[in-house]
C-alpha positions in Angstrom: 0.0 0.1 0.0 1.5 3.3 -0.9 2.1 6.2 1.3 -0.7 8.3 -0.2 -3.3 5.5 0.4 -2.0 4.7 3.8 -2.4 8.4 4.7 -5.8 8.7 3.4 -6.7 5.4 5.2 -5.4 7.1 8.3 -7.3 10.0 7.9 -10.5 8.0 7.4 -10.1 6.3 10.8 -9.5 9.6 12.3 -12.7 11.0 10.8 -14.8 8.1 12.2 -16.3 10.0 15.2 -19.4 7.8 15.9 -22.0 9.1 18.4 -21.0 10.6 21.7 -24.2 11.5 23.5 -25.9 9.2 21.1 -23.9 6.2 22.3 -23.7 7.4 26.0 -23.7 5.0 28.7 -26.6 2.9 30.2 -26.9 -0.3 32.1 -27.7 -3.3 30.0 -31.0 -5.1 30.0 -29.5 -8.0 31.9 -27.9 -5.6 34.6 -30.1 -4.9 37.8 -30.7 -1.1 38.1 -30.1 0.3 41.3 -30.6 4.1 42.7 -26.8 4.5 42.8 -26.6 3.5 39.2 -29.7 5.5 38.2 -28.0 8.4 39.9 -24.7 8.1 38.0 -26.6 7.8 34.7 -28.6 10.9 35.6 -25.3 13.0 36.3 -23.9 11.9 32.7 -26.9 12.8 30.8 -27.0 16.0 32.8 -23.4 16.7 31.4 -22.0 16.7 34.8 -19.2 14.3 33.9 -16.9 14.7 37.0 -19.5 13.8 39.2 -20.6 11.0 36.9 -17.0 9.7 37.1 -17.0 9.7 41.1 -20.6 8.2 41.3 -19.9 5.4 39.1 -16.3 4.5 40.6 -17.6 2.3 43.6 -20.2 0.5 41.4 -17.1 -1.3 39.6 -16.9 -3.4 42.8 -20.6 -4.7 42.7 -20.8 -7.6 40.4 -24.4 -6.9 39.4 -23.4 -3.3 38.2 -19.7 -3.5 37.5 -19.7 -3.9 33.6 -22.2 -1.1 33.2 -20.4 1.1 35.7 -17.1 0.4 33.5 -19.0 1.4 30.3 -20.5 4.5 32.0 -17.2 5.7 33.6 -15.1 5.4 30.5 -17.9 7.4 28.6 -17.9 10.0 31.3 -14.2 10.2 31.5 -14.0 10.6 27.6 -16.4 13.5 27.8 -14.6 15.0 30.6 -11.5 15.0 28.6 -13.0 16.6 25.6 -14.6 19.3 27.4 -11.2 20.0 29.0 -9.5 20.2 25.6 -12.2 22.2 23.9 -12.2 23.1 20.3 -8.4 23.3 19.9 -7.2 22.3 16.3 -3.8 20.9 17.7 -5.2 18.1 19.9 -2.0 16.8 21.1 -0.7 20.3 22.1 -3.9 20.8 24.0 -3.4 17.7 25.6 0.0 18.4 26.8 -1.2 21.8 28.2 -4.2 20.1 30.0 -2.9 19.5 33.6 -5.5 16.8 34.6 -5.9 15.1 31.3 -3.0 12.6 31.7 -4.3 11.2 34.7 -7.9 11.1 33.4 -6.5 9.2 30.5 -4.8 6.7 32.7 -8.2 6.1 34.5 -10.0 5.7 31.1 -7.4 3.1 29.8 -7.5 1.2 33.3 -11.3 1.2 33.1 -11.6 0.0 29.5 -9.1 -2.6 29.9 -10.7 -4.1 33.1 -14.3 -3.7 31.6 -13.3 -5.5 28.4 -11.6 -8.3 30.4 -14.8 -8.7 32.4 -17.0 -8.9 29.4 -14.7 -11.5 27.8 -14.8 -13.7 31.0 -18.6 -13.5 31.4 -19.2 -14.2 27.6 -17.4 -17.6 28.2 -20.4 -18.7 30.2 -23.0 -16.8 27.9 -21.6 -16.2 24.5 -24.8 -15.1 23.0 -25.9 -12.8 25.9 -26.9 -9.6 24.0 -26.2 -7.2 26.9 -22.7 -8.6 27.2 -22.1 -8.6 23.5 -23.2 -4.9 23.4 -21.1 -3.7 26.3 -18.1 -5.4 24.9 -18.6 -3.5 21.7 -19.2 -0.3 23.4 -16.1 -0.5 25.4 -14.1 -1.0 22.1 -15.9 2.0 20.5 -15.3 4.3 23.5 -11.5 3.7 23.1 -11.7 4.4 19.1 -13.6 7.7 19.9 -11.3 8.9 22.5 -8.1 8.4 20.4 -9.5 9.4 16.9 -12.0 12.1 17.8 -10.7 13.7 21.1 -7.1 13.1 21.0 -6.6 13.1 17.2 -4.5 9.8 17.4 -5.0 7.6 14.3 -5.4 4.2 15.8 -8.1 1.5 16.5 -9.4 0.5 13.0 -9.2 -3.2 14.2 -11.3 -2.3 17.4 -13.8 -0.5 15.2 -14.3 -3.4 13.0 -14.7 -5.6 16.0 -17.4 -3.4 17.6 -19.3 -3.2 14.5 -19.5 -6.9 14.3 -20.5 -6.9 17.8 -23.4 -4.6 17.4 -24.4 -6.6 14.3 -24.3 -9.8 16.4 -26.6 -8.1 18.9 -29.2 -7.2 16.3 -29.0 -10.6 14.9 -30.0 -11.9 18.3 -32.7 -9.3 19.1 -33.6 -6.8 16.2 -35.4 -4.6 18.9 -32.5 -4.0 21.2 -32.7 -0.3 21.5 -29.0 0.4 22.4 -27.8 -1.6 19.5 -30.2 0.0 17.0 -28.8 3.5 18.2 -25.3 2.3 18.0 -25.9 0.9 14.4 -27.5 4.2 13.3 -24.7 6.2 14.5 -22.2 4.1 12.7 -24.1 4.1 9.6 -24.4 8.0 9.7 -20.6 8.4 10.6 -19.4 6.3 7.8 -21.5 8.3 5.2 -20.6 11.7 6.4 -17.0 11.3 7.8 -15.3 8.9 5.5 -13.9 9.6 2.2 -15.9 7.9 -0.6 -13.1 5.4 -1.7 -12.7 4.0 1.7 -16.5 3.6 3.0 -16.5 0.1 1.8 -13.7 -0.7 4.2 -15.9 0.6 7.2 -19.0 -1.6 6.1 -20.6 1.2 4.1 -23.0 3.9 5.3 -26.2 5.8 4.5 -27.2 9.0 6.4 -30.7 9.0 5.4 -31.1 5.4 6.5 -29.3 6.3 9.7 -31.7 9.3 10.4 -34.5 7.0 9.6 -33.4 4.4 12.0 -32.6 6.7 14.8 -36.1 8.2 14.5 -37.4 4.6 14.9 -35.2 4.0 17.9 -36.4 7.2 19.4 -40.0 6.1 19.0 -39.5 2.6 20.6 -40.5 2.0 24.1 -37.7 0.8 26.4 -36.3 1.7 29.9 -35.8 5.2 30.9 -32.3 5.2 30.0 -32.7 3.6 26.7 -35.2 6.1 25.6 -33.1 8.9 26.8 -30.1 7.6 24.7 -32.2 7.3 21.7 -33.7 10.8 22.0 -30.2 12.3 22.6 -28.9 10.5 19.5 -31.9 11.8 17.5 -31.3 15.5 18.8 -27.7 15.2 17.7 -28.5 13.7 14.4 -31.2 16.3 13.7 -28.7 19.1 14.4 -26.1 17.7 12.2 -28.7 17.5 9.3 -29.7 21.2 10.1 -33.2 20.2 10.9 -33.5 23.0 13.6 -37.2 22.8 14.2 -37.2 19.2 14.8 -34.1 19.3 16.7 -35.8 22.0 18.9 -38.9 19.7 19.7 -36.6 16.9 20.7 -34.4 19.3 22.9 -37.6 20.6 24.7 -38.6 17.0 25.5 -35.2 16.0 26.9 -34.8 19.2 29.1 -37.9 18.1 31.0 -35.9 15.3 32.6 -32.5 16.6 32.2 -32.8 20.5 33.3 -29.2 20.7 34.2 -27.8 19.9 31.0 -26.2 23.3 29.7 -25.9 22.2 26.1 -29.8 21.8 25.9 -30.1 25.0 27.8 -28.2 27.0 25.3 -29.5 25.1 22.2 -33.2 26.0 23.3 -32.5 29.5 24.5 -30.7 30.4 21.3 -33.5 28.9 19.1 -31.1 26.3 17.8 -28.3 28.8 16.9 -25.8 27.5 19.5 -25.5 24.0 18.6 -23.9 21.2 20.4 -20.6 19.4 19.0 -21.7 16.4 16.9 -19.8 13.9 18.4 
């Protein structure tokens, strides 16, 4: 493979920024919900990432909530780093100037590694458990997003392929798994909008119109509180990306009822849709 092709492929990997809020954390269907886990989830959706990180930490030691806590905590750590780095174009320079970021990154890598190992161990006994398969794929994606999107480090194509296959496996088992449908829609959207045409086939193809239709369907499905929130946040971000401001405002006004502390929702609604959230 020539240098030009290698460079374009590396850029394609770096451009693959799948959902952020759209793929945010929630406990899997097989995980027992607890008040502590619900509280941590609420903090995450409210955009209070440091508090969500702290709230999820002790839940890693509770077998029933451990895997969900790893996923939630890595998501919150990622968004905490992203917020600290801001919109700097030189991501590496911004990271070096960010005093708390190296320690946050170490925490992220420790949790994603431990969570992935736990998922693999549990899958030995239940290889077709859709919740376990989803969380394993999501942990892989969390690492891909952090490196390629937030840190600008071009790595993780293998993890991306594994995670996409994992999402497809979940949907093969249960086509109505809301989390997997949201993840699949975001991947479909990201590949179509972020990957150069000549490389889309390497990422499994994409279709932004199909992705938006799928996200609308996911947001209309009945599920658990956090599943419905995740799908609605995903729909909001995608509508913003497609410049469907009126529809995006409708969804944002619905979301802020449950998450009034979310400052991005507040700004978006107060500005009539002109102050848009970053599409993750």
